[in-house]
PDB file of C-alpha atoms in Angstrom:
ATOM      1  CA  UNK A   1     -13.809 -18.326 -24.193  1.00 42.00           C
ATOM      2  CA  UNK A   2     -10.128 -19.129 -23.805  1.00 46.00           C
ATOM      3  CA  UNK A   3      -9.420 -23.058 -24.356  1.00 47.00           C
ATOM      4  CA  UNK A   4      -6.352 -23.123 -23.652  1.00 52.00           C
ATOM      5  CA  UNK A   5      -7.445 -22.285 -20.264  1.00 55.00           C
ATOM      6  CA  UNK A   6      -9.345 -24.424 -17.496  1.00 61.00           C
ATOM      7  CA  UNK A   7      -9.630 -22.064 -14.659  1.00 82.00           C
ATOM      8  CA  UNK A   8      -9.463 -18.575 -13.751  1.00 90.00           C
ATOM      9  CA  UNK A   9      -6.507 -16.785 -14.652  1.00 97.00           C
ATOM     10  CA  UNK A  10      -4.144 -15.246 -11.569  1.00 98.00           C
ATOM     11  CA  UNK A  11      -2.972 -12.925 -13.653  1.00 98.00           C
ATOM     12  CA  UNK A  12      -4.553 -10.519 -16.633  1.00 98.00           C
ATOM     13  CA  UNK A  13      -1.799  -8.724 -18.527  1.00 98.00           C
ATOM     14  CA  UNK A  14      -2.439  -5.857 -20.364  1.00 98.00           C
ATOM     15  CA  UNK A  15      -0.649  -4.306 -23.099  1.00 98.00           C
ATOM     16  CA  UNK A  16      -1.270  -1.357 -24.808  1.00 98.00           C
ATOM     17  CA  UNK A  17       0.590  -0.999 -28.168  1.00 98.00           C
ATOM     18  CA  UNK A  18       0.677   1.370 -31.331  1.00 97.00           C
ATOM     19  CA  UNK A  19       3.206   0.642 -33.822  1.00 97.00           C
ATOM     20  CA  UNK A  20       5.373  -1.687 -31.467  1.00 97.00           C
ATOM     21  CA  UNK A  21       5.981  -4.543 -34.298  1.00 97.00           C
ATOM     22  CA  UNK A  22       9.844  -4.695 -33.014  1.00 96.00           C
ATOM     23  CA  UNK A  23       9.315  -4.702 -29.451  1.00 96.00           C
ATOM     24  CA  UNK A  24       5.979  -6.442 -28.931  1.00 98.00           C
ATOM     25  CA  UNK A  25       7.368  -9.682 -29.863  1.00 98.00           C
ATOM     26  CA  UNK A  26      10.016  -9.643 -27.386  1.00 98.00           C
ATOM     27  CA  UNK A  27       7.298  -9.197 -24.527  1.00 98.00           C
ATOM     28  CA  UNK A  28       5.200 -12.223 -26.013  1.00 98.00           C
ATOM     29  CA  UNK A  29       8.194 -14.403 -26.202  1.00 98.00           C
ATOM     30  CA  UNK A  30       8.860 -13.596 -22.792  1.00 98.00           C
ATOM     31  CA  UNK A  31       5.262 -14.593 -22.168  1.00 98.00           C
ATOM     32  CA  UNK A  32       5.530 -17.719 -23.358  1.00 98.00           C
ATOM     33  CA  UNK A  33       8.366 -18.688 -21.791  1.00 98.00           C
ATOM     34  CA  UNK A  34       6.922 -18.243 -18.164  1.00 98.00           C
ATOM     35  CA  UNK A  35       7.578 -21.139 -15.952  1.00 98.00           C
ATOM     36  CA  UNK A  36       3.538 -20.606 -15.551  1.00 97.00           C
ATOM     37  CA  UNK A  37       0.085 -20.452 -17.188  1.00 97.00           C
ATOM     38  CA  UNK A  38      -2.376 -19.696 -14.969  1.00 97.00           C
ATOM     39  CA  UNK A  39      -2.348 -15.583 -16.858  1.00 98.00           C
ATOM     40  CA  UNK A  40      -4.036 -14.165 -19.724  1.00 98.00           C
ATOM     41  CA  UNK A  41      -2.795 -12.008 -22.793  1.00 98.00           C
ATOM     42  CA  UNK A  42      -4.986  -9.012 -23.380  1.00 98.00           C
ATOM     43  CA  UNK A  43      -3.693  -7.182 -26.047  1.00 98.00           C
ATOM     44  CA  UNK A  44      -4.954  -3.066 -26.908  1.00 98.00           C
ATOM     45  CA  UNK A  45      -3.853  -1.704 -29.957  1.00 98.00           C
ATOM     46  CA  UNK A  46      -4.538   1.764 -31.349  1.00 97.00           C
ATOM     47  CA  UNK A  47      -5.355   0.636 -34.824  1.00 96.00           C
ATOM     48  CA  UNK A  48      -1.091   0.155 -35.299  1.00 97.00           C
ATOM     49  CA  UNK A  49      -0.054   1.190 -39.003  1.00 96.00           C
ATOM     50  CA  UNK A  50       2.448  -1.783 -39.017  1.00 96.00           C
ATOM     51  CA  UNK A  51       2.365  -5.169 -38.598  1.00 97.00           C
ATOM     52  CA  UNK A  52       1.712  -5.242 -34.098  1.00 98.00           C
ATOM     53  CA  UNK A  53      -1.811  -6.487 -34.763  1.00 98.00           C
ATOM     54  CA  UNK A  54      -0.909  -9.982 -37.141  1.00 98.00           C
ATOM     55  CA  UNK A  55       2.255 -10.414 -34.858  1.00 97.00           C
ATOM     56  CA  UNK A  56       0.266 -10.607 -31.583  1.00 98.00           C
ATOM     57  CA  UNK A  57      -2.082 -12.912 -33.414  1.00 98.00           C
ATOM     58  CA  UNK A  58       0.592 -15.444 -34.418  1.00 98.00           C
ATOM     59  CA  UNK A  59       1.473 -15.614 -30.518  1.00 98.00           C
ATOM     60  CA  UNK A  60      -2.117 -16.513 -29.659  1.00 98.00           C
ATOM     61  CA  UNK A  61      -1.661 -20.376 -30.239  1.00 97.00           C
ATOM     62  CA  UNK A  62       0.962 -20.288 -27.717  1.00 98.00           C
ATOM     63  CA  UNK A  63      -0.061 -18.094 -24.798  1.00 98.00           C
ATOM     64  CA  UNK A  64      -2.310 -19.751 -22.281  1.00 97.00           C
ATOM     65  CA  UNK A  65      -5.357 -16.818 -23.294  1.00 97.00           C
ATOM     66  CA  UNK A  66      -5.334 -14.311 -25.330  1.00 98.00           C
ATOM     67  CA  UNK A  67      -7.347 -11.525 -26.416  1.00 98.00           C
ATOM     68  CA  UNK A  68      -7.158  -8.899 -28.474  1.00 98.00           C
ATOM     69  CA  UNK A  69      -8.612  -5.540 -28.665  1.00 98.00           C
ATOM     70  CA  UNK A  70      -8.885  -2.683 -31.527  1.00 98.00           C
ATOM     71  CA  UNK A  71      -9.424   0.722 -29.422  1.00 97.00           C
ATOM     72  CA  UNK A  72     -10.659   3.778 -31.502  1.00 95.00           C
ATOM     73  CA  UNK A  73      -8.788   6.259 -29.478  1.00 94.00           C
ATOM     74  CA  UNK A  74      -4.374   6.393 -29.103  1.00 94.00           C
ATOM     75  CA  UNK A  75      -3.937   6.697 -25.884  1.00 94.00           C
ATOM     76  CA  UNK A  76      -2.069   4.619 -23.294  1.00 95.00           C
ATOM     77  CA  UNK A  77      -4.449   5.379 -20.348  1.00 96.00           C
ATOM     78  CA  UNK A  78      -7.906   4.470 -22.711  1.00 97.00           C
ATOM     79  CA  UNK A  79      -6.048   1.840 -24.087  1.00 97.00           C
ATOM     80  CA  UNK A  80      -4.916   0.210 -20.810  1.00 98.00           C
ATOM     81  CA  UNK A  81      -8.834   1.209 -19.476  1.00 98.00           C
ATOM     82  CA  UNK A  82      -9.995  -0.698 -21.847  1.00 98.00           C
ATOM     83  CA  UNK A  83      -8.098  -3.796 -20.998  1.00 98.00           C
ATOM     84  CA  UNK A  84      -8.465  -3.744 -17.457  1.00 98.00           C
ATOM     85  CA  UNK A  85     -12.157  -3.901 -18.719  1.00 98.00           C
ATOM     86  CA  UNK A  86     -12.057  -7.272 -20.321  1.00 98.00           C
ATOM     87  CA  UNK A  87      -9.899  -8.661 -17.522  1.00 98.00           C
ATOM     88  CA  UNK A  88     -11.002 -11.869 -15.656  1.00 97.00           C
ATOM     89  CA  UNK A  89      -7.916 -12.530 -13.775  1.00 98.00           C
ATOM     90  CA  UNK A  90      -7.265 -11.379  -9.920  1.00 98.00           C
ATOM     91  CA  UNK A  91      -4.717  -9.019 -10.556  1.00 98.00           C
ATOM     92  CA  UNK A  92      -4.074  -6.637 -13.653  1.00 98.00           C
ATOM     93  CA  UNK A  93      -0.473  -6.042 -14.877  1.00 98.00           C
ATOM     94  CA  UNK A  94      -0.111  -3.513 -16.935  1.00 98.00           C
ATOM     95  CA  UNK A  95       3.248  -3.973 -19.236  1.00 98.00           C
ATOM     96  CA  UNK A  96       4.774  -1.579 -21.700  1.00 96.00           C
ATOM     97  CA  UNK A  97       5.571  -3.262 -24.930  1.00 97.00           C
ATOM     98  CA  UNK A  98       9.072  -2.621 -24.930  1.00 96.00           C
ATOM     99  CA  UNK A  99       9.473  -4.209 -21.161  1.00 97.00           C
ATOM    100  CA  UNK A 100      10.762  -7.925 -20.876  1.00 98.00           C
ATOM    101  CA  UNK A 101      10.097 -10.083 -18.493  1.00 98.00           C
ATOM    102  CA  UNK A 102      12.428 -12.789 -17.125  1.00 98.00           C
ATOM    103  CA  UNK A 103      11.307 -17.016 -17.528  1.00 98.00           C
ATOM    104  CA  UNK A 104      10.451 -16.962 -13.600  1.00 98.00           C
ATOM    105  CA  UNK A 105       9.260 -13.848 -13.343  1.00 98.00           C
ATOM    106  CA  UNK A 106       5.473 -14.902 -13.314  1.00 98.00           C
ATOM    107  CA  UNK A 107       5.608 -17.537 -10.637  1.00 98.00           C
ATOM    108  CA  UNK A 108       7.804 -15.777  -8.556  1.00 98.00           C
ATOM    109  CA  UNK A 109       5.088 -12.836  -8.545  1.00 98.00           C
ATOM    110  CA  UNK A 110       2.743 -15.439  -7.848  1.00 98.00           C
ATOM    111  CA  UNK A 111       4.699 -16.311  -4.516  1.00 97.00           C
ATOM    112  CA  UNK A 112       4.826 -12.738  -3.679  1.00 97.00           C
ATOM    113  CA  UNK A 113       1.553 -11.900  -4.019  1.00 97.00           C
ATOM    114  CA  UNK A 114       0.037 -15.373  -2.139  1.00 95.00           C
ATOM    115  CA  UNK A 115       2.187 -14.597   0.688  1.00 94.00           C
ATOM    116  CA  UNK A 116       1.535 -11.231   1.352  1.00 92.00           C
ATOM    117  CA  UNK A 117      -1.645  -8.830   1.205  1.00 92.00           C
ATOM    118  CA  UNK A 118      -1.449  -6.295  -1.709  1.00 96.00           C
ATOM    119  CA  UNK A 119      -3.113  -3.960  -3.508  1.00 97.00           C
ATOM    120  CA  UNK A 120      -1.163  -1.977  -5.603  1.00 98.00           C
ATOM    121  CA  UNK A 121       2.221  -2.834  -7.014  1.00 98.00           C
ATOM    122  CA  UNK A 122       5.159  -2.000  -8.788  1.00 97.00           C
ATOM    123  CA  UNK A 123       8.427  -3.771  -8.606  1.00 97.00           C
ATOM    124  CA  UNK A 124      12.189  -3.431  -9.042  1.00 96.00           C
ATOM    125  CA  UNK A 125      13.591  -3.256 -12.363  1.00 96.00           C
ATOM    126  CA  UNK A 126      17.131  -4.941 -14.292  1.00 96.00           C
ATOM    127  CA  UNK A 127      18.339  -2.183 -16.830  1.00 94.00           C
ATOM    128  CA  UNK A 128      18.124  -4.375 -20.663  1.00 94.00           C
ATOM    129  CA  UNK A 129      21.690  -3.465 -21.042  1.00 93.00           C
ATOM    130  CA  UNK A 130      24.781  -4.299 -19.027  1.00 92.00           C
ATOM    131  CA  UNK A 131      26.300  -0.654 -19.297  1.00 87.00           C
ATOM    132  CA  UNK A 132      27.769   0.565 -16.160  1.00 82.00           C
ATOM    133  CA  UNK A 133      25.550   3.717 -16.795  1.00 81.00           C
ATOM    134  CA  UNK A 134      22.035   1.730 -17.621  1.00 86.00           C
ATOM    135  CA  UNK A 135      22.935  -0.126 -14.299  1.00 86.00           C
ATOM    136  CA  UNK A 136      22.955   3.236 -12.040  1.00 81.00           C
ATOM    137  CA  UNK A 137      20.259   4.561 -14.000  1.00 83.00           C
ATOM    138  CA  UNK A 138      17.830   1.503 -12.465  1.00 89.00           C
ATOM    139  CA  UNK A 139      19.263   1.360  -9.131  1.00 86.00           C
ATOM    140  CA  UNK A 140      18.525   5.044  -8.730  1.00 83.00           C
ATOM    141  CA  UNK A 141      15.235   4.071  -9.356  1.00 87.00           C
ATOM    142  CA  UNK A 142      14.860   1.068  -7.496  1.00 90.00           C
ATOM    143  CA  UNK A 143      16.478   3.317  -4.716  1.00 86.00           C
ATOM    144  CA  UNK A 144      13.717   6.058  -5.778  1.00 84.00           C
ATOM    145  CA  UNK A 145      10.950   3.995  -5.133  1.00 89.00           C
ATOM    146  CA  UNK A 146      11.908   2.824  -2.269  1.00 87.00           C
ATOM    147  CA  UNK A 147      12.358   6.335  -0.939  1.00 83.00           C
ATOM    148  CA  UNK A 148       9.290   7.939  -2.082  1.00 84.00           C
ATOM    149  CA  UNK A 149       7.066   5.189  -0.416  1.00 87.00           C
ATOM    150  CA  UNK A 150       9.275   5.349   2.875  1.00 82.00           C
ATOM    151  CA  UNK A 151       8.171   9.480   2.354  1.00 81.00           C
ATOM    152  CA  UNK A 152       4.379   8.608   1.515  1.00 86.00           C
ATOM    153  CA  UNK A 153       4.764  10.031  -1.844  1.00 85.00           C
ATOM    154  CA  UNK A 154       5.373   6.334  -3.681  1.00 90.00           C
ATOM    155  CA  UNK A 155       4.857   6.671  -7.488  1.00 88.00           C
ATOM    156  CA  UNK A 156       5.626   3.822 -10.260  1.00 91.00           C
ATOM    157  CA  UNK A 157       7.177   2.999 -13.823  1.00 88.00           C
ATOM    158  CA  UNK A 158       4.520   2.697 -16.467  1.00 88.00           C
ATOM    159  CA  UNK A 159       6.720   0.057 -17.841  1.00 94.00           C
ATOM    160  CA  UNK A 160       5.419  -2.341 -14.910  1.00 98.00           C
ATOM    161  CA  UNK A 161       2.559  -1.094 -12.606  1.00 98.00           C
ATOM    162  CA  UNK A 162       0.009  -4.451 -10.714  1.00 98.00           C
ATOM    163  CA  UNK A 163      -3.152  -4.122  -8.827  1.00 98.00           C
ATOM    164  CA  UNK A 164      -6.588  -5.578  -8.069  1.00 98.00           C
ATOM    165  CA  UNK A 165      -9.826  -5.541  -9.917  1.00 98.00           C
ATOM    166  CA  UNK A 166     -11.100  -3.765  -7.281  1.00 98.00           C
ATOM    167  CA  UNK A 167      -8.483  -0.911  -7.147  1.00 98.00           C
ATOM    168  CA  UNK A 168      -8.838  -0.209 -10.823  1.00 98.00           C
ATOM    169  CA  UNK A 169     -12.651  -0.166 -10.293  1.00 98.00           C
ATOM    170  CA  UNK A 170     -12.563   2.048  -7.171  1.00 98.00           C
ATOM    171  CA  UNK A 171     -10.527   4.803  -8.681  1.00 98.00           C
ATOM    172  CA  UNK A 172     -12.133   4.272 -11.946  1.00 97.00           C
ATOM    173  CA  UNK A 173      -9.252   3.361 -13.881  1.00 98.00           C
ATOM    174  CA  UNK A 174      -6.169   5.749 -15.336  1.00 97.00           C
ATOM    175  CA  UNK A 175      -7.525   9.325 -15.865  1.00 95.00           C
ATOM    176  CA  UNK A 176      -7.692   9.261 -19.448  1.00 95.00           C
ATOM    177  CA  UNK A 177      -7.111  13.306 -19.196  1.00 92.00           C
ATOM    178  CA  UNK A 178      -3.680  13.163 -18.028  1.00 86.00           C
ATOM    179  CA  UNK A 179      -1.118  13.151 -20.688  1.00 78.00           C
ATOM    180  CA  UNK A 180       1.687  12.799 -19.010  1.00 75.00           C
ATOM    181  CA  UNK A 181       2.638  11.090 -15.660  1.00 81.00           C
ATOM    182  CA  UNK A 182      -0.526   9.262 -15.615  1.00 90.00           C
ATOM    183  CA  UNK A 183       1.286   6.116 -13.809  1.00 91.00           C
ATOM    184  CA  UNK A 184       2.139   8.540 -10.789  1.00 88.00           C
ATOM    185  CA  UNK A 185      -1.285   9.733 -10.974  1.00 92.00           C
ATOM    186  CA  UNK A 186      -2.777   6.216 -11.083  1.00 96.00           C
ATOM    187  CA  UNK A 187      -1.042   5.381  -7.801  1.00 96.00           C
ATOM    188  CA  UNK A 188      -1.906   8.628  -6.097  1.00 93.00           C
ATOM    189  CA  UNK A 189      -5.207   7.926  -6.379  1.00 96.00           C
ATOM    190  CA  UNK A 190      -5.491   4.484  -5.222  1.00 97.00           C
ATOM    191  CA  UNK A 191      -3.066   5.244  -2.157  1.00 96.00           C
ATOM    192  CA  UNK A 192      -5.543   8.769  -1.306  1.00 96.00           C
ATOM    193  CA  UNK A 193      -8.610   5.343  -1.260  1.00 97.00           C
ATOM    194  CA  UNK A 194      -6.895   3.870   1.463  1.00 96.00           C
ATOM    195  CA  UNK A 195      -4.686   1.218  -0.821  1.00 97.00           C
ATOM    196  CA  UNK A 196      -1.865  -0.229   0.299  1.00 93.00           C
ATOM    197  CA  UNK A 197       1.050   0.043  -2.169  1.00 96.00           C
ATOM    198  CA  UNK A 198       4.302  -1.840  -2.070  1.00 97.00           C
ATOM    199  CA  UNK A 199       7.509  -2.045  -3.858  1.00 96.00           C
ATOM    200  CA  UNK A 200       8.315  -5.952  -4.476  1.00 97.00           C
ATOM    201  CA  UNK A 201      12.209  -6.310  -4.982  1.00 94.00           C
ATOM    202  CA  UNK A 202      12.424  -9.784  -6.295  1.00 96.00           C
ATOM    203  CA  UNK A 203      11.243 -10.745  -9.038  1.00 97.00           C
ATOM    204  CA  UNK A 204      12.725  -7.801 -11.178  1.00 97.00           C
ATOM    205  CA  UNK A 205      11.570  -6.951 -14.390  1.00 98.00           C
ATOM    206  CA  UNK A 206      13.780  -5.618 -17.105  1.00 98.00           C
ATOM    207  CA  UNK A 207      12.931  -1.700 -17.789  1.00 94.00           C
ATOM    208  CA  UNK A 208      13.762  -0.377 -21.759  1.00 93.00           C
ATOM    209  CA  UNK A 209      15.833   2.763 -22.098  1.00 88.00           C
ATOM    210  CA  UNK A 210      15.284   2.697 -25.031  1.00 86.00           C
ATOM    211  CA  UNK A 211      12.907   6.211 -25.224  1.00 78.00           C
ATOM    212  CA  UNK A 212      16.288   7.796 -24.138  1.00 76.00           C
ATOM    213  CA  UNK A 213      18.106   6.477 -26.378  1.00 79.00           C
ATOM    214  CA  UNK A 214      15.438   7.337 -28.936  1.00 75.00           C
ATOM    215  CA  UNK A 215      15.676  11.168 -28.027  1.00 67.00           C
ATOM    216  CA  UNK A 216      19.559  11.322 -27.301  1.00 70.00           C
ATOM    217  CA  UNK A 217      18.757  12.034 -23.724  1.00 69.00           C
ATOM    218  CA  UNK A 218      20.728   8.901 -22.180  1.00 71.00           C
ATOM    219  CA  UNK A 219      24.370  10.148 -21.821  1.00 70.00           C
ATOM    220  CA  UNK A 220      23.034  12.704 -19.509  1.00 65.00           C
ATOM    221  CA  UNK A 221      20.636  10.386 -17.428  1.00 71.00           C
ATOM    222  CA  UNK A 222      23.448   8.288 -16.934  1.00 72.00           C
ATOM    223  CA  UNK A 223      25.805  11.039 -15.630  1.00 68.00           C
ATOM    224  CA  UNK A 224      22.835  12.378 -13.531  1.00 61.00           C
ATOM    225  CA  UNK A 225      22.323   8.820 -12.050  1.00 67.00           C
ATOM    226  CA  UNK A 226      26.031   7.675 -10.840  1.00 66.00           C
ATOM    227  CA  UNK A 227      26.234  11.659  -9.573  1.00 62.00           C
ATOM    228  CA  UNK A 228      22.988  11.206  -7.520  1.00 62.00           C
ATOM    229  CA  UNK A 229      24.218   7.716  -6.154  1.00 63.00           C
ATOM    230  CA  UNK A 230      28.086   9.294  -5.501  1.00 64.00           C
ATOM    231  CA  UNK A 231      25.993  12.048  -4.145  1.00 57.00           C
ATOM    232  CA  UNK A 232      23.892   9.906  -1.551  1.00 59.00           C
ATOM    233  CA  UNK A 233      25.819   6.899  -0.848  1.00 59.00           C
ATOM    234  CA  UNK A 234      29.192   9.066  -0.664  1.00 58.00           C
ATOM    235  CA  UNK A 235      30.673   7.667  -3.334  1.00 53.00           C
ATOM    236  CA  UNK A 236      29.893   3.813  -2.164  1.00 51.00           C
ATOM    237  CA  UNK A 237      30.446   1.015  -4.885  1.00 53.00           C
ATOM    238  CA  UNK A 238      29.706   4.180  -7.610  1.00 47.00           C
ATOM    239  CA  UNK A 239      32.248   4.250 -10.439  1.00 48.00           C
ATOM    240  CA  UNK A 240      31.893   6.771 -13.259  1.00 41.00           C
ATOM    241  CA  UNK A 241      33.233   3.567 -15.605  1.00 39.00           C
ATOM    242  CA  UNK A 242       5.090   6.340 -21.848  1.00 38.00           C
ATOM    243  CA  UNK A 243       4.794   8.474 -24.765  1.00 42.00           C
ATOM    244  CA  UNK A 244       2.610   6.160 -26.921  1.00 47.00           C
ATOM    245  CA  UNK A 245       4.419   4.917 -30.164  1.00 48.00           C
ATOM    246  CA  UNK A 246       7.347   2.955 -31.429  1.00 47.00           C
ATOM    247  CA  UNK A 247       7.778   4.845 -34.303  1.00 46.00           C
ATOM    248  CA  UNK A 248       7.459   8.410 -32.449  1.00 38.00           C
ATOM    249  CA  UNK A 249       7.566   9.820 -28.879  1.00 37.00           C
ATOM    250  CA  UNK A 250       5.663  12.884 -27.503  1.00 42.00           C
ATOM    251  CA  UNK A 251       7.174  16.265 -27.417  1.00 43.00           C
ATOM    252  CA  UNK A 252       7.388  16.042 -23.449  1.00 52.00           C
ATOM    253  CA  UNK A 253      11.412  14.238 -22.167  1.00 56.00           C
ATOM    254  CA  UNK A 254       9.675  10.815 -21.053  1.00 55.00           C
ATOM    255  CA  UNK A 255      13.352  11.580 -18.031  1.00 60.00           C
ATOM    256  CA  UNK A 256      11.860  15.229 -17.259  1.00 63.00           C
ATOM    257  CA  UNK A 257       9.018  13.552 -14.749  1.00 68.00           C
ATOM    258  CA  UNK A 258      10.757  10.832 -13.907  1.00 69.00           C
ATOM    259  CA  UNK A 259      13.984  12.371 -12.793  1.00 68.00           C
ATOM    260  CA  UNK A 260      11.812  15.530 -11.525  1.00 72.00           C
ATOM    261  CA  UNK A 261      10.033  12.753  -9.011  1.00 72.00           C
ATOM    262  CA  UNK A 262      13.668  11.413  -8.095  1.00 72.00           C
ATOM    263  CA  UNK A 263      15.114  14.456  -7.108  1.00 73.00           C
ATOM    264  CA  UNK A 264      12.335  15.871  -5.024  1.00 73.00           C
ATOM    265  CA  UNK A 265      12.257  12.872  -3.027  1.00 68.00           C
ATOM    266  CA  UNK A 266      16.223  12.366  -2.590  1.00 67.00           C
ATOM    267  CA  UNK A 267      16.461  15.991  -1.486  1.00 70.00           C
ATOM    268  CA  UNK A 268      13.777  15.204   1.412  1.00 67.00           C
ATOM    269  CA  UNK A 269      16.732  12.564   2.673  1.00 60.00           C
ATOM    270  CA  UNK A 270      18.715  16.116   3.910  1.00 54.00           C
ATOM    271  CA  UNK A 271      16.363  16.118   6.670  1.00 60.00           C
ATOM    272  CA  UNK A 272      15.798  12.592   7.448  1.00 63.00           C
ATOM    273  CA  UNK A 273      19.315  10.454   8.837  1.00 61.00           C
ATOM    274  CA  UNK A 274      17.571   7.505   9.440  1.00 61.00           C
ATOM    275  CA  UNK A 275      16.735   7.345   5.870  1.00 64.00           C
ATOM    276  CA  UNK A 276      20.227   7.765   4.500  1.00 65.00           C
ATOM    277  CA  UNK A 277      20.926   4.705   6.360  1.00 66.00           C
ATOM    278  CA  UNK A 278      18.245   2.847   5.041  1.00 65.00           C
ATOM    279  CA  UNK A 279      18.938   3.935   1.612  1.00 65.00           C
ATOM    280  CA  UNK A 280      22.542   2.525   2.076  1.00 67.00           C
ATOM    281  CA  UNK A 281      21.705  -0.634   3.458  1.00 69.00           C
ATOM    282  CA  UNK A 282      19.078  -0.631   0.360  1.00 68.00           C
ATOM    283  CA  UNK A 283      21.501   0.077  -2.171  1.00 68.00           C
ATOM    284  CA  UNK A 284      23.691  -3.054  -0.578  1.00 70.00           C
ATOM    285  CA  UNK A 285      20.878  -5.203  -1.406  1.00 70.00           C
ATOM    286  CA  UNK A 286      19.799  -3.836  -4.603  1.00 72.00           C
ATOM    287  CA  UNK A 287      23.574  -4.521  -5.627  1.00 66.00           C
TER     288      UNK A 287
END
């Protein structure tokens, strides 16, 4: 099926695209770059009015497997279903299109995942800018992770969310009637099976801001993310210095959920002093 490949992929990466003929490429490139092969490409698109189908296929020849699939519905969650589907490899990653992925990002997830027992995954994220503000934005939510698993109430970006076959099959997939904040849904439901989740903090991926940017929102996630980190960390280190589409985003703030999540769980820290120490000592590593 895939002769480029002699054995069983470790990893199955799934990408669910509509009209992502800028950014897809990016991700591919980043794909073939890996300083490993042992993964597969399986590529969903919603029947893309540009040219995201012909550029995936030009990346085929290079990419250790690919595969590519034409769904009949636009939706992230069917589209991602419908990947995880055709997967053959022992874990499922499931990428946004706009995400990037560093050279050694693979391999190193590899290491992670061979020396530890995991089920479901997410993982710390590099902002794709240097701006003081993109930088605060992602430690917040490396921070926020951390937090809402240390609180039992973990949740993940869609931009980067890993698990097992048998996770995906036991909660039967992403609910496909969710239309927003189906990623914190997905892990809610595995962790109510009995999964173990975990936040892996090295390899990073890189996380796109680039839906904020889109919608004019990312001035004020900035501000609200070095004023939650002043805020908890008392002023430490803190200087003020998936809607489907490319060519569209959904009426709902793709920030209003994830900065909802965020503040919920940082306001639980009030009443928990051994977490405000952890989160400090976190934020010393994350730096």
């Amino acid at each position: 099926q895939y002769p480029n490949m002699t054995t069983r992929p470790f990893f199955s990466i799934i990408i669910p695209t509509l009209n992502e003929e800028k950014f897809l490429p990016r991700l591919l490139q980043n794909l073939v770059d890996q300083t490993t092969t042992k993964f597969e490409v399986i590529h969903i698109d919603g029947k893309s009015e540009d040219k995201t189908r012909e550029i995936a296929q030009s990346f085929a020849p290079r990419l250790p497997a690919f595969k590519q699939i034409i769904a009949q519905v636009r939706h992230v969650s069917h589209q991602r279903n419908l990947g995880a589907k055709a997967a053959s490899g022992n874990y499922l990653i499931f990428l946004d299109a706009d995400s990037q992925l560093p050279n050694y990002f693979l391999e190193g997830l590899s290491f992670q995942l061979h020396k530890n027992s995991i089920d479901i995954f997410t993982a710390w994220a590099f902002p794709d800018s240097e701006r003081a503000g993109d930088k605060a934005i992602t430690t917040l939510v490396n921070l926020g992770l951390e937090v809402a698993d240390a609180l039992d109430t973990p949740f993940a970006l869609g931009g980067f969310i890993g698990c097992t076959p048998k996770v995906f099959q036991k909660i039967n997939g992403f609910d496909e009637t969710v239309n927003f904040g189906e990623d914190e849904a997905y892990i809610k439901s595995a962790v109510a099976k009995g999964f173990k989740f975990t936040v892996i903090r090295e390899p990073r991926w890189i996380y796109s801001l680039r839906r904020f940017r889109k919608e004019g929102t990312l001035p004020s996630i900035q501000a609200f993310a070095i004023k939650q980190l002043s805020l908890l960390l008392n002023n430490k280190n803190i200087t003020t210095k998936y809607a489907m589409g490319g060519h569209l985003f959904a009426d709902d703030d793709p920030a209003k959920n994830l900065f909802r999540i965020l503040d919920e769980r940082f306001k639980q820290l009030t009443s928990h002093p051994k977490l405000q120490k952890f989160l400090s000592d976190l934020f010393d590593l994350q730096s």
